[in-house]
XYZ file of C-alpha atoms in Angstrom:
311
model
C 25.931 -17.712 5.014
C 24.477 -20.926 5.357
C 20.656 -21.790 5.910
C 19.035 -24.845 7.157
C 15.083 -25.014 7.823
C 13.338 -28.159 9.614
C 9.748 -28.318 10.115
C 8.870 -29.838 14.000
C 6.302 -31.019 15.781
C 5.355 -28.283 19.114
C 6.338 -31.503 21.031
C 9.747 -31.462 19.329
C 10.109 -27.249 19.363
C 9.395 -27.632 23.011
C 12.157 -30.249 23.226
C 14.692 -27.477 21.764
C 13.404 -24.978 23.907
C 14.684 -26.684 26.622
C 17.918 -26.979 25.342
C 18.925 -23.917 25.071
C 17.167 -20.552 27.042
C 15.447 -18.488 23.926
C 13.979 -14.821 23.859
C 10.813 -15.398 23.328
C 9.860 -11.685 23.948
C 9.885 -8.611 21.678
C 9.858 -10.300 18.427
C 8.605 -10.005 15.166
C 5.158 -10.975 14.268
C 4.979 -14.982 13.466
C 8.668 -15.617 15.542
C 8.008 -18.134 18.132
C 11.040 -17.805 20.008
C 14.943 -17.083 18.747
C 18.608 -17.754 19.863
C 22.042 -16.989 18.934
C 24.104 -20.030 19.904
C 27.532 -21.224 18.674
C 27.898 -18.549 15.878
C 24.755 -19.560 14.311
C 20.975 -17.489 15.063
C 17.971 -20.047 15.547
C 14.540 -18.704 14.837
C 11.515 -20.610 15.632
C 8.476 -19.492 13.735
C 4.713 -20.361 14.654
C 4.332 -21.917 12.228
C 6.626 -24.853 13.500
C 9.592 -24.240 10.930
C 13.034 -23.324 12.700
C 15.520 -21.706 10.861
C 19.287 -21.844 11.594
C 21.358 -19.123 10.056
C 25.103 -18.728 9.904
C 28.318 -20.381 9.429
C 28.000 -22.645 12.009
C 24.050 -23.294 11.045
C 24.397 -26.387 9.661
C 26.931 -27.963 12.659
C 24.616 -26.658 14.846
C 21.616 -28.140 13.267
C 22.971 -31.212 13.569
C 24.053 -30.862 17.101
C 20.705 -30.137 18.412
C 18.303 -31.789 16.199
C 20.091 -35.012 15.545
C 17.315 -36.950 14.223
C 16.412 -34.276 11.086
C 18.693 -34.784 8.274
C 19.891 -31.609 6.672
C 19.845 -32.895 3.205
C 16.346 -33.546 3.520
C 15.545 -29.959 5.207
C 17.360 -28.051 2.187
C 15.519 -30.036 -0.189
C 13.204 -27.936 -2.346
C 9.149 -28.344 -2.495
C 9.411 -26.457 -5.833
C 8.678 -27.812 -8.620
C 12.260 -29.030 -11.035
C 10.724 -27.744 -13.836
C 13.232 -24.744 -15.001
C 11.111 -21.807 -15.774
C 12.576 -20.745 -19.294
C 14.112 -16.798 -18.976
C 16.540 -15.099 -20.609
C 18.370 -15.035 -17.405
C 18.682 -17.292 -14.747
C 18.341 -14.537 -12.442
C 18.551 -17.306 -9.278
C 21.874 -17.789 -9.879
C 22.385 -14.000 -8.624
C 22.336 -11.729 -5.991
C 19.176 -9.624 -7.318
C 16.640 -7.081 -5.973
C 13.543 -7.812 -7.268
C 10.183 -5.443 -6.794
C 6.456 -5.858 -6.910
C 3.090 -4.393 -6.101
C -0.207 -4.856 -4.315
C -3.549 -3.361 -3.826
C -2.856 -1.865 -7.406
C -5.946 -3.718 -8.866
C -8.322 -3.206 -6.025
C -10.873 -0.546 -5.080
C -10.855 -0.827 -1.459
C -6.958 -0.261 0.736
C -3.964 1.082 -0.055
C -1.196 0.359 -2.846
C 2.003 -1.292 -1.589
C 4.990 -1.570 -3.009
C 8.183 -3.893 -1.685
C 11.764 -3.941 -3.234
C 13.601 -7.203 -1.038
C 17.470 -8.365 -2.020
C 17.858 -12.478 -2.550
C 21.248 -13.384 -2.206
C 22.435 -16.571 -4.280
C 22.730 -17.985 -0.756
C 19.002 -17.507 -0.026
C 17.683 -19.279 -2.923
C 17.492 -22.931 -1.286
C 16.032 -21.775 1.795
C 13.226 -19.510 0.091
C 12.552 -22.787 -1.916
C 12.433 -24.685 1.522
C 10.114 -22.329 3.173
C 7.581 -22.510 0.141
C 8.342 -18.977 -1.708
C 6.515 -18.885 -4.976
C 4.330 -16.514 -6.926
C 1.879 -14.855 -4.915
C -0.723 -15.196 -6.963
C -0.581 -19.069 -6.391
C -0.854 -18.458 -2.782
C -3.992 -17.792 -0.031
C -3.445 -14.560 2.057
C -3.190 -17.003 4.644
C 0.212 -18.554 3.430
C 0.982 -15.074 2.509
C 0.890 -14.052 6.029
C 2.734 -17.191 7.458
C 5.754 -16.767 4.614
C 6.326 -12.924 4.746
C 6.373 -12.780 8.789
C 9.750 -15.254 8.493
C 10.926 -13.725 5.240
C 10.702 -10.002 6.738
C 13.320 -11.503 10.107
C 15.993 -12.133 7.254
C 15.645 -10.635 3.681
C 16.647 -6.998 3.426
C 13.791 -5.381 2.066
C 11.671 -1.828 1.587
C 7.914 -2.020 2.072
C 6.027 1.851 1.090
C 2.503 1.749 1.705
C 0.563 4.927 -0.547
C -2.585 5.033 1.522
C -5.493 5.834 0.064
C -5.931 9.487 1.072
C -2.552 10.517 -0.068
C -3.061 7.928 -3.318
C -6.487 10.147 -3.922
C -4.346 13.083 -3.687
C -1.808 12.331 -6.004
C -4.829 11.379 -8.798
C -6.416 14.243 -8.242
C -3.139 16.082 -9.110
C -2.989 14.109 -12.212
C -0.747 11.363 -11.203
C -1.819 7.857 -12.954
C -1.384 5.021 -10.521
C 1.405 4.063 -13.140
C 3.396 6.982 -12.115
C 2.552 6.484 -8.379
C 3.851 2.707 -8.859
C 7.143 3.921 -11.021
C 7.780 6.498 -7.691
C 7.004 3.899 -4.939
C 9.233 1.011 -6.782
C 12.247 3.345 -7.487
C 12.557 5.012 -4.122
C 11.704 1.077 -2.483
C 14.900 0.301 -4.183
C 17.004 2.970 -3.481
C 16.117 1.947 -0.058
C 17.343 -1.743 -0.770
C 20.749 -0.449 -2.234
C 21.560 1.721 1.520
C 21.274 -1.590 3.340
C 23.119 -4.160 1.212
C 26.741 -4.523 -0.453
C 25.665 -2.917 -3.621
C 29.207 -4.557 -5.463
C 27.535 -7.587 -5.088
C 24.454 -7.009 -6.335
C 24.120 -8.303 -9.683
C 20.658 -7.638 -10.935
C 17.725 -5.142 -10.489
C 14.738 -6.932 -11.476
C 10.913 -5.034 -11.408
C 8.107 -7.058 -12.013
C 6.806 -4.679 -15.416
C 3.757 -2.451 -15.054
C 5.518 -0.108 -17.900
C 8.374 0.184 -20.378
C 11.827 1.220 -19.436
C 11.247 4.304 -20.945
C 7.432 5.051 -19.165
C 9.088 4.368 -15.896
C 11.841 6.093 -16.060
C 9.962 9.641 -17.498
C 7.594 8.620 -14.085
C 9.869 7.786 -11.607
C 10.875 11.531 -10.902
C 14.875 10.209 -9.658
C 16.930 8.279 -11.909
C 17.165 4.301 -11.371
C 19.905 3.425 -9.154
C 21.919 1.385 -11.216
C 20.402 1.551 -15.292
C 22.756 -1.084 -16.220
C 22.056 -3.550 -14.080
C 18.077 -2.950 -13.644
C 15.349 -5.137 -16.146
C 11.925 -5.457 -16.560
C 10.064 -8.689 -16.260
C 6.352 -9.567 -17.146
C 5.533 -12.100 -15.027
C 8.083 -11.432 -12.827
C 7.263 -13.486 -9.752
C 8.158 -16.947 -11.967
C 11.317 -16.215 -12.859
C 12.924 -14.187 -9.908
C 13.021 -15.382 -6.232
C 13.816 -11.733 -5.643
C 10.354 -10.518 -7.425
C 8.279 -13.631 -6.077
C 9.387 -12.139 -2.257
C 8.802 -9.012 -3.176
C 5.416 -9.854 -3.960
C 4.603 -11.995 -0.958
C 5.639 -8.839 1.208
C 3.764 -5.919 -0.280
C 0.492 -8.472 -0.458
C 0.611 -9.302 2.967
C 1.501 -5.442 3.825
C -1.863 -5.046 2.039
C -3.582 -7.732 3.679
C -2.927 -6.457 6.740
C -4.253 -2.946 5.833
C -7.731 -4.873 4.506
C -7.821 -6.221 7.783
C -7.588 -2.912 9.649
C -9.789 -1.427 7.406
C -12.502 -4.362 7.787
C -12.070 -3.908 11.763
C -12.472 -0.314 11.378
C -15.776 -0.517 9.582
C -16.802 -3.488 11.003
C -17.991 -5.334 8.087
C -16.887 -7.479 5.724
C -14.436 -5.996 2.829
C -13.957 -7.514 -0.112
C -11.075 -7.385 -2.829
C -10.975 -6.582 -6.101
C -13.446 -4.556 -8.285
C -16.352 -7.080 -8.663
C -20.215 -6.663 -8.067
C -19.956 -7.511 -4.271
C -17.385 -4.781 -4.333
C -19.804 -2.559 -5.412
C -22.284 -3.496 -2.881
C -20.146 -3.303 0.161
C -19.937 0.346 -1.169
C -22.727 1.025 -0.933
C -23.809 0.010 2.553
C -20.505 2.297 3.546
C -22.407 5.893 1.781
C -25.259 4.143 3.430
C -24.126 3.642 7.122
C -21.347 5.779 7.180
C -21.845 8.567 3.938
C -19.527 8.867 0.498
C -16.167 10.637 2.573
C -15.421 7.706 4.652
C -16.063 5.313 1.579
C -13.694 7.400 -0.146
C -11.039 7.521 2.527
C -10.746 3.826 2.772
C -10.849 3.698 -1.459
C -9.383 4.639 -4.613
C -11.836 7.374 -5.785
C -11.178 7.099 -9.392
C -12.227 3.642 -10.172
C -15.968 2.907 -11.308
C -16.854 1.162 -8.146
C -17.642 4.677 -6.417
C -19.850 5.740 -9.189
C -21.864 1.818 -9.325
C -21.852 1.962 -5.513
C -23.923 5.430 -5.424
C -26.247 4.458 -8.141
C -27.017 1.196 -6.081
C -27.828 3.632 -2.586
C -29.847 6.220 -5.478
C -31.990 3.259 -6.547
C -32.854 1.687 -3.386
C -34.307 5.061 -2.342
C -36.148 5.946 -5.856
């Protein structure tokens, strides 16, 4: 299926708008407006790309927008340099899996599996896909609400009441990552052709072996499934992945900020710790700990800040 993205002007979207008569209600979060016309779906975003998918998508490109050249639209803003794997896993159709929150004290841990087609890889390019980490929350949010309207994908959010549960039952968040990634992809496999799906690529957090014992259901297809440390630079599959679950998380921080009204910060530094402890202090230690993961130091720094202050 072919897939041709143009960035407009609003003066220019407006333009096409008028062409044609777009639903412009009931969509997904960052869709403008969308359109299926001549065998080909058009999807405005907000953030002034359009997307034309389908056979037809790059006739009908043309038709409508005749002053955007397609070659230039395909063109990708990543970089040429090649990164250097074993396997060129952009050549193939792969699912590729990653994590988020995993690392932080406050929200929830989420965990996407998404499938990247060989015929995806040029647009993802287009649209700016690249390693998370690289990216603000801000271009998170932008990329993943287009990337969710298209890419088959599984997002599991473990919030942080049932993650506390599960460590207080001994799970280590390495088993709760092994059980969210394998069922995320099992998930994947029920919506796609799974005889052409090539590769099975999880961004590694533990050896074959440790994920497998963890995972308590057998990997959907062993032969085909690898393990990659830094996952998100060599697998368009992985690096989407990744931009979903973190702006799944995102989103959650956001609730949870609302929620609290205050300011909540990432990670597990120092100003971690202090938010903390104005939470025991304004709100006491069991609604810190439903909006946190119990086990990690922060709790115990947070209450010796609140036991100090009144000493």
């Amino acid at each position: 299926m072919a897939n041709v993205v143009h960035k407009l002007s609003e003066q220019e979207i407006q333009q096409l708008m008028k062409q044609l008569k777009f639903e412009t209600s009931q969509l997904p979060a960052g869709m403008k407006a969308r359109i299926k016309h001549n065998q080909a779906v058009i999807n405005i975003y907000n953030s002034g790309k359009v997307m034309f998918q389908g056979k037809n998508a790059e006739m009908v490109a043309q038709q409508l927008l005749p002053n955007h050249s397609v070659s230039s639209s395909t063109r990708s803003t990543a970089s040429s340099k090649e990164n250097k794997s074993i396997i060129s896993y952009n050549q193939y159709n792969c699912i590729g899996s990653d994590e988020a929150g995993s690392g932080d004290y406050f929200g929830p841990l989420t965990v996407c599996a998404a499938y990247v087609s060989k015929e995806h890889v040029e647009i993802l390019k287009t649209l700016g896909v690249d390693d998370s980490k690289k990216l603000t929350d801000t271009k998170i949010v932008e990329l993943a609400e287009q990337l969710v309207t298209f890419i088959p994908h599984s997002l599991l959010t473990l919030d942080n009441v049932k993650y506390n549960d599960r460590q207080s039952i001994g799970w280590s968040q390495v088993k709760m990552k092994a059980v969210l990634h394998n069922e995320a992809i099992k998930n994947v496999t029920q919506k796609i052709d799974i005889n052409e799906l090539d590769y099975i690529v999880i961004d590694q957090f533990a050896v074959r072996g440790v994920y497998q014992r963890y995972a308590l259901s057998a990997l959907p297809f062993p032969d085909k499934t690898k393990f990659e440390t830094k996952g998100e630079s060599k697998s368009l599959a992985i690096a989407v992945a990744s931009i979903i679950s973190r702006y799944a998380f995102v989103k959650h921080m956001d609730h949870i900020a609302q929620l609290m009204r205050c300011e909540i910060p990432k990670g597990a530094s120092n100003k971690v710790d202090l938010a903390a402890a104005r939470i025991i202090e304004q709100h006491g230690i069991a609604k810190l700990d439903s909006i946190s993961k119990k086990h990690f130091k922060n709790r115990d720094k947070a209450q010796h800040l609140v036991q100090q202050k009144y000493e």
